[in-house]
Amino acid sequence: RDWFQKTQGVWISPLFPPLPSTHTSDADISQTRFKTDLIEYLKSYTSVEINEWIQTIRRHDLSAAKVFLVGSVPGRHMGADNKCRFGHLKLRRLLSEFGPSAKNVDSSWPAIGQFSSIGSLGPTADKWLTNEFLSTLSAVCGAKSLVTKPRLKLIFPSVENVRTCLEGYSGGGSLPYSSQTHRKQTYLTSYLHSWRSERTGRSIACPHIKTYTRLSGDSKQMAYFVLTSANLSKAAWGQLEKNDTQLAIKSYEIGVLFIPKLFTNQEFFEISKSEDSDKLSNNCFPIPYDTPLTPYSLNDEVWTWDTPHTQMPDTHGNAWIPQT
């Protein structure tokens, strides 16, 4: 079901050639430091099996990778350098160094998060979501003091999205957001947008993909794109602690960051409007959902997987009665 009935995302690397025979190296000549960051991430597992793969990676040239690696590793990462090695601070640092220019991207470019699970984000939006996390998504190069935060838009399936998807209500089993958590953060509803992907024919394929980006106000250009395993949670992205001196992360995550300049020498990607033109080489980027986004209507309800739905049958004629 994950492959045939959901919307997923996968990044496929270039073919990485082997280094000269018997030669292993951690040397990284790529602009994205992909090899260095991948080895650092894998080392954090302290696993014998994974260590074998690290040795394989060392024997290959990964300099053709044009994406940046953004990983999360459990722990409290302390110090100015260490706290920016993983989680959302790693993304913030990369966007500050390689992201869009402050003179070309202003507050009219909304930050967009799209995901398949939501964690506990705090009693008010500014506790983490619109303060710490949005500061990362809106990071730019240049005169940052002149930049105001953009609007935040979040894409997460509504009950109607789930009811009418290929799997029906059972598709919501892969969208683990609890009603108890939502009752503590109902402010989230004002940021939510429905899952809609008519362009790709995937409106009925429930999203399990997780992406983060910034789009122009007219939804025609994109400043960057993150494809990741990290859902919208402090556990996945990290939370600053002790006067911002450390970043606390609770889960392993991994993702890749696309910066337009590394693919096309252009400041922005163009948003693809046709499935046939989804080619990075043409400066068109295949985002998984339709633009402009579709805000929740007054009748829409955020999907929570432990809430029964017995009044309206799904696409298979079934009701939803969660197991307790």
Coordinates of C-alpha atoms in Angstrom, one line a residue:
R1 CA 0.0 0.0 0.0
D2 CA 2.9 2.4 0.7
W3 CA 4.0 2.1 -2.8
F4 CA 0.8 1.8 -4.9
Q5 CA -1.8 3.7 -2.9
K6 CA 0.0 6.6 -1.3
T7 CA 1.9 9.6 -2.4
Q8 CA 5.6 9.1 -1.6
G9 CA 8.8 10.9 -2.4
V10 CA 12.3 9.5 -3.2
W11 CA 15.5 11.1 -4.2
I12 CA 17.8 9.0 -6.5
S13 CA 21.4 10.0 -6.5
P14 CA 23.8 10.0 -9.4
L15 CA 25.8 6.9 -9.9
F16 CA 28.8 7.4 -7.6
P17 CA 32.0 5.9 -9.1
P18 CA 34.5 3.9 -7.1
L19 CA 37.8 5.6 -6.1
P20 CA 41.0 3.9 -7.3
S21 CA 41.3 0.3 -6.1
T22 CA 42.0 -0.2 -2.3
H23 CA 41.7 3.6 -1.8
T24 CA 39.4 4.8 0.9
S25 CA 39.0 8.4 1.8
D26 CA 36.8 10.8 3.8
A27 CA 38.0 13.6 1.5
D28 CA 35.0 15.6 0.3
I29 CA 35.6 17.9 -2.7
S30 CA 31.9 18.6 -3.4
Q31 CA 30.2 21.9 -2.7
T32 CA 27.5 20.2 -0.7
R33 CA 29.8 18.1 1.6
F34 CA 27.4 15.2 0.9
K35 CA 30.0 12.5 1.7
T36 CA 31.2 14.1 4.9
D37 CA 27.6 14.6 6.2
L38 CA 26.4 11.1 5.2
I39 CA 29.3 9.5 7.0
E40 CA 28.8 11.7 10.0
Y41 CA 25.1 10.8 10.1
L42 CA 25.7 7.0 9.7
K43 CA 28.4 7.0 12.4
S44 CA 25.8 8.2 14.9
Y45 CA 24.0 4.8 14.8
T46 CA 27.1 3.1 16.2
S47 CA 26.1 -0.1 14.4
V48 CA 28.4 -2.8 13.1
E49 CA 26.2 -3.4 10.1
I50 CA 26.1 0.3 9.2
N51 CA 29.8 0.6 9.7
E52 CA 30.2 -1.8 6.8
W53 CA 28.3 0.5 4.6
I54 CA 30.4 3.5 5.8
Q55 CA 33.5 1.7 4.5
T56 CA 31.8 1.2 1.2
I57 CA 30.9 4.9 1.0
R58 CA 34.5 5.8 1.8
R59 CA 35.6 3.8 -1.3
H60 CA 33.5 5.9 -3.6
D61 CA 33.5 9.4 -5.0
L62 CA 30.3 11.2 -4.0
S63 CA 31.2 14.6 -5.4
A64 CA 28.4 14.5 -8.0
A65 CA 25.7 14.9 -5.4
K66 CA 24.1 18.3 -5.8
V67 CA 21.9 18.1 -2.8
F68 CA 22.7 18.9 0.8
L69 CA 22.1 16.3 3.5
V70 CA 19.9 17.3 6.4
G71 CA 19.8 14.7 9.1
S72 CA 18.5 14.4 12.7
V73 CA 20.2 12.4 15.4
P74 CA 18.8 11.9 18.9
G75 CA 20.6 13.8 21.7
R76 CA 21.3 17.2 23.1
H77 CA 23.7 18.9 20.7
M78 CA 25.5 21.6 22.6
G79 CA 27.8 24.4 21.5
A80 CA 27.7 26.9 18.6
D81 CA 29.0 24.3 16.0
N82 CA 27.5 21.1 17.3
K83 CA 23.9 22.4 17.6
C84 CA 23.9 23.2 13.8
R85 CA 25.1 19.8 12.7
F86 CA 21.6 18.2 12.7
G87 CA 17.9 19.1 12.8
H88 CA 16.3 22.3 11.8
L89 CA 19.4 24.3 12.8
K90 CA 21.3 22.4 10.1
L91 CA 18.7 23.5 7.6
R92 CA 18.9 27.1 8.9
R93 CA 22.6 27.2 8.5
L94 CA 22.5 25.8 4.9
L95 CA 19.8 28.3 3.9
S96 CA 21.8 31.1 5.5
E97 CA 24.9 30.1 3.4
F98 CA 23.4 28.9 0.2
G99 CA 19.7 29.8 0.2
P100 CA 17.8 32.6 -1.5
S101 CA 19.0 36.1 -1.3
A102 CA 17.3 38.5 1.1
K103 CA 17.0 41.0 -1.7
N104 CA 15.0 38.6 -3.9
V105 CA 12.8 36.8 -1.3
D106 CA 10.6 38.8 1.0
S107 CA 7.8 38.2 3.4
S108 CA 5.3 37.7 0.5
W109 CA 7.0 34.3 -0.1
P110 CA 5.1 31.9 2.3
A111 CA 6.9 29.0 4.0
I112 CA 5.2 25.7 3.4
G113 CA 5.3 22.5 5.3
Q114 CA 3.7 19.3 4.1
F115 CA 3.8 16.1 6.2
S116 CA 2.0 12.9 7.4
S117 CA 2.2 13.3 11.2
I118 CA 2.1 16.1 13.7
G119 CA 3.7 16.1 17.2
S120 CA 3.0 18.2 20.3
L121 CA 4.1 21.7 19.3
G122 CA 3.2 23.7 22.4
P123 CA 0.1 25.6 23.7
T124 CA 0.6 28.5 21.4
A125 CA 2.0 28.9 17.9
D126 CA 4.9 31.1 19.0
K127 CA 6.2 28.5 21.5
W128 CA 8.0 26.7 18.6
L129 CA 6.1 26.6 15.3
T130 CA 6.0 30.3 14.3
N131 CA 9.1 31.3 16.2
E132 CA 11.9 28.8 16.2
F133 CA 10.8 26.6 13.3
L134 CA 9.5 29.3 11.0
S135 CA 12.8 31.2 11.6
T136 CA 14.5 28.2 10.0
L137 CA 12.2 27.9 7.0
S138 CA 12.5 31.6 6.3
A139 CA 16.3 31.8 6.6
V140 CA 18.0 33.7 3.7
C141 CA 21.4 35.0 2.6
G142 CA 22.1 38.6 3.0
A143 CA 20.8 41.4 5.3
K144 CA 18.7 39.3 7.6
S145 CA 17.9 42.1 9.9
L146 CA 15.7 43.6 7.2
V147 CA 13.7 40.4 6.7
T148 CA 10.3 39.9 8.3
K149 CA 8.9 36.4 8.7
P150 CA 6.7 35.1 6.0
R151 CA 3.3 33.5 6.4
L152 CA 3.3 29.8 7.3
K153 CA 1.1 27.4 5.4
L154 CA 0.8 23.7 6.4
I155 CA -0.6 20.9 4.3
F156 CA -2.2 18.0 6.2
P157 CA -5.1 15.8 5.1
S158 CA -8.6 16.7 6.2
V159 CA -11.1 14.0 7.2
E160 CA -12.7 14.4 3.7
N161 CA -9.3 13.9 2.1
V162 CA -8.9 10.6 3.9
R163 CA -12.5 9.5 3.5
T164 CA -12.3 9.8 -0.3
C165 CA -8.8 8.5 -0.8
L166 CA -7.9 5.2 -2.5
E167 CA -7.7 3.3 0.8
G168 CA -10.6 5.1 2.5
Y169 CA -10.4 5.6 6.2
S170 CA -7.8 2.9 6.6
G171 CA -5.4 5.3 4.8
G172 CA -5.6 7.5 7.8
G173 CA -3.7 4.8 9.8
S174 CA -0.5 6.3 8.3
L175 CA -1.4 9.8 9.5
P176 CA -0.8 9.5 13.2
Y177 CA -2.1 12.7 14.7
S178 CA -4.1 12.2 17.9
S179 CA -7.2 14.1 19.0
Q180 CA -5.7 14.6 22.4
T181 CA -2.7 16.4 20.9
H182 CA -4.9 18.5 18.6
R183 CA -7.1 19.6 21.5
K184 CA -4.0 21.2 23.0
Q185 CA -3.1 23.1 19.8
T186 CA -6.3 24.0 18.0
Y187 CA -4.5 27.1 16.7
L188 CA -3.0 24.8 14.1
T189 CA -6.2 24.7 12.2
S190 CA -5.8 28.3 11.0
Y191 CA -2.6 27.3 9.2
L192 CA -3.9 24.1 7.6
H193 CA -4.5 23.4 3.9
S194 CA -6.1 20.3 2.3
W195 CA -4.1 17.7 0.4
R196 CA -4.8 18.4 -3.3
S197 CA -2.8 17.0 -6.2
E198 CA -4.9 17.1 -9.4
R199 CA -1.9 17.9 -11.6
T200 CA -0.3 14.6 -10.8
G201 CA -3.6 12.6 -10.4
R202 CA -2.7 12.0 -6.7
S203 CA -5.4 13.8 -4.8
I204 CA -6.8 10.4 -3.9
A205 CA -3.4 9.0 -3.0
C206 CA -2.9 9.9 0.7
P207 CA 0.4 11.7 1.3
H208 CA 3.1 9.9 3.2
I209 CA 5.7 12.2 1.7
K210 CA 7.2 15.0 3.8
T211 CA 8.4 18.3 2.2
Y212 CA 9.2 21.9 3.2
T213 CA 9.7 24.8 0.9
R214 CA 9.1 28.5 0.1
L215 CA 7.1 29.7 -2.8
S216 CA 6.6 33.1 -4.4
G217 CA 3.4 34.9 -3.7
D218 CA 2.0 33.9 -7.2
S219 CA 3.1 30.2 -6.7
K220 CA 5.2 30.3 -9.8
Q221 CA 8.7 30.1 -8.3
M222 CA 10.4 28.1 -5.5
A223 CA 13.3 29.2 -3.4
Y224 CA 14.4 25.8 -2.2
F225 CA 12.9 22.3 -1.5
V226 CA 13.4 19.8 1.3
L227 CA 12.4 16.1 0.8
T228 CA 12.7 14.3 4.2
S229 CA 11.5 11.7 6.6
A230 CA 10.9 14.5 9.2
N231 CA 7.3 15.2 10.1
L232 CA 6.1 18.3 11.8
S233 CA 7.4 17.7 15.3
K234 CA 10.0 18.9 17.8
A235 CA 11.2 15.3 18.2
A236 CA 12.1 15.2 14.5
W237 CA 13.5 18.7 13.9
G238 CA 14.8 19.5 17.4
Q239 CA 14.0 22.2 20.0
L240 CA 16.3 24.8 21.4
E241 CA 17.0 24.6 25.1
K242 CA 19.0 26.4 27.8
N243 CA 18.8 29.9 26.3
D244 CA 19.3 28.5 22.8
T245 CA 22.7 26.9 23.7
Q246 CA 21.6 23.4 22.8
L247 CA 19.3 21.6 20.3
A248 CA 17.4 18.6 21.7
I249 CA 16.4 16.0 19.1
K250 CA 14.5 12.7 19.8
S251 CA 14.5 10.8 16.6
Y252 CA 16.6 9.8 13.6
E253 CA 15.6 11.5 10.4
I254 CA 17.2 12.1 7.0
G255 CA 16.5 14.3 4.1
V256 CA 17.9 16.3 1.2
L257 CA 17.8 20.0 0.4
F258 CA 17.6 21.2 -3.2
I259 CA 19.1 24.6 -3.9
P260 CA 18.2 26.0 -7.4
K261 CA 21.7 27.5 -8.1
L262 CA 23.3 24.1 -7.9
F263 CA 21.1 22.6 -10.6
T264 CA 20.4 25.5 -13.1
N265 CA 22.5 28.5 -12.0
Q266 CA 19.2 30.3 -11.5
E267 CA 18.0 31.9 -8.2
F268 CA 14.7 30.0 -8.2
F269 CA 13.1 26.8 -9.5
E270 CA 10.0 27.3 -11.7
I271 CA 7.0 25.4 -10.5
S272 CA 6.0 22.7 -12.9
K273 CA 2.4 22.9 -14.1
S274 CA 2.6 19.7 -16.2
E275 CA 3.6 16.2 -15.3
D276 CA 5.4 15.9 -18.6
S277 CA 7.8 18.9 -17.9
D278 CA 9.0 17.7 -14.5
K279 CA 12.7 18.1 -15.3
L280 CA 15.2 19.8 -13.1
S281 CA 17.4 20.4 -16.1
N282 CA 14.7 22.7 -17.5
N283 CA 14.5 24.6 -14.2
C284 CA 11.1 23.1 -13.5
F285 CA 10.6 21.3 -10.2
P286 CA 8.0 18.6 -9.6
I287 CA 6.3 19.6 -6.3
P288 CA 3.9 16.9 -5.1
Y289 CA 0.8 19.1 -4.6
D290 CA -1.2 21.7 -6.5
T291 CA -0.6 25.5 -6.2
P292 CA -2.0 27.8 -5.1
L293 CA -2.9 25.8 -2.0
T294 CA -6.4 25.0 -0.8
P295 CA -7.2 26.3 2.7
Y296 CA -9.5 24.2 4.9
S297 CA -13.1 25.2 4.4
L298 CA -15.4 25.9 7.3
N299 CA -16.7 22.3 7.1
D300 CA -13.2 20.7 7.0
E301 CA -11.9 18.9 10.0
V302 CA -8.3 17.9 10.6
W303 CA -7.7 14.1 10.4
T304 CA -7.0 12.5 13.8
W305 CA -6.6 8.8 13.7
D306 CA -8.3 8.0 17.0
T307 CA -11.6 9.8 16.1
P308 CA -14.5 7.6 15.0
H309 CA -16.3 8.3 11.7
T310 CA -19.5 6.4 11.2
Q311 CA -21.9 8.9 9.6
M312 CA -20.2 9.1 6.1
P313 CA -18.9 5.9 4.5
D314 CA -15.5 6.0 2.8
T315 CA -14.7 4.9 -0.8
H316 CA -15.1 1.3 0.2
G317 CA -18.4 1.8 2.0
N318 CA -16.7 1.5 5.4
A319 CA -16.9 3.4 8.7
W320 CA -13.9 4.2 10.9
I321 CA -13.9 2.9 14.4
P322 CA -10.4 3.1 15.8
Q323 CA -9.0 0.3 17.8
T324 CA -8.5 1.2 21.5

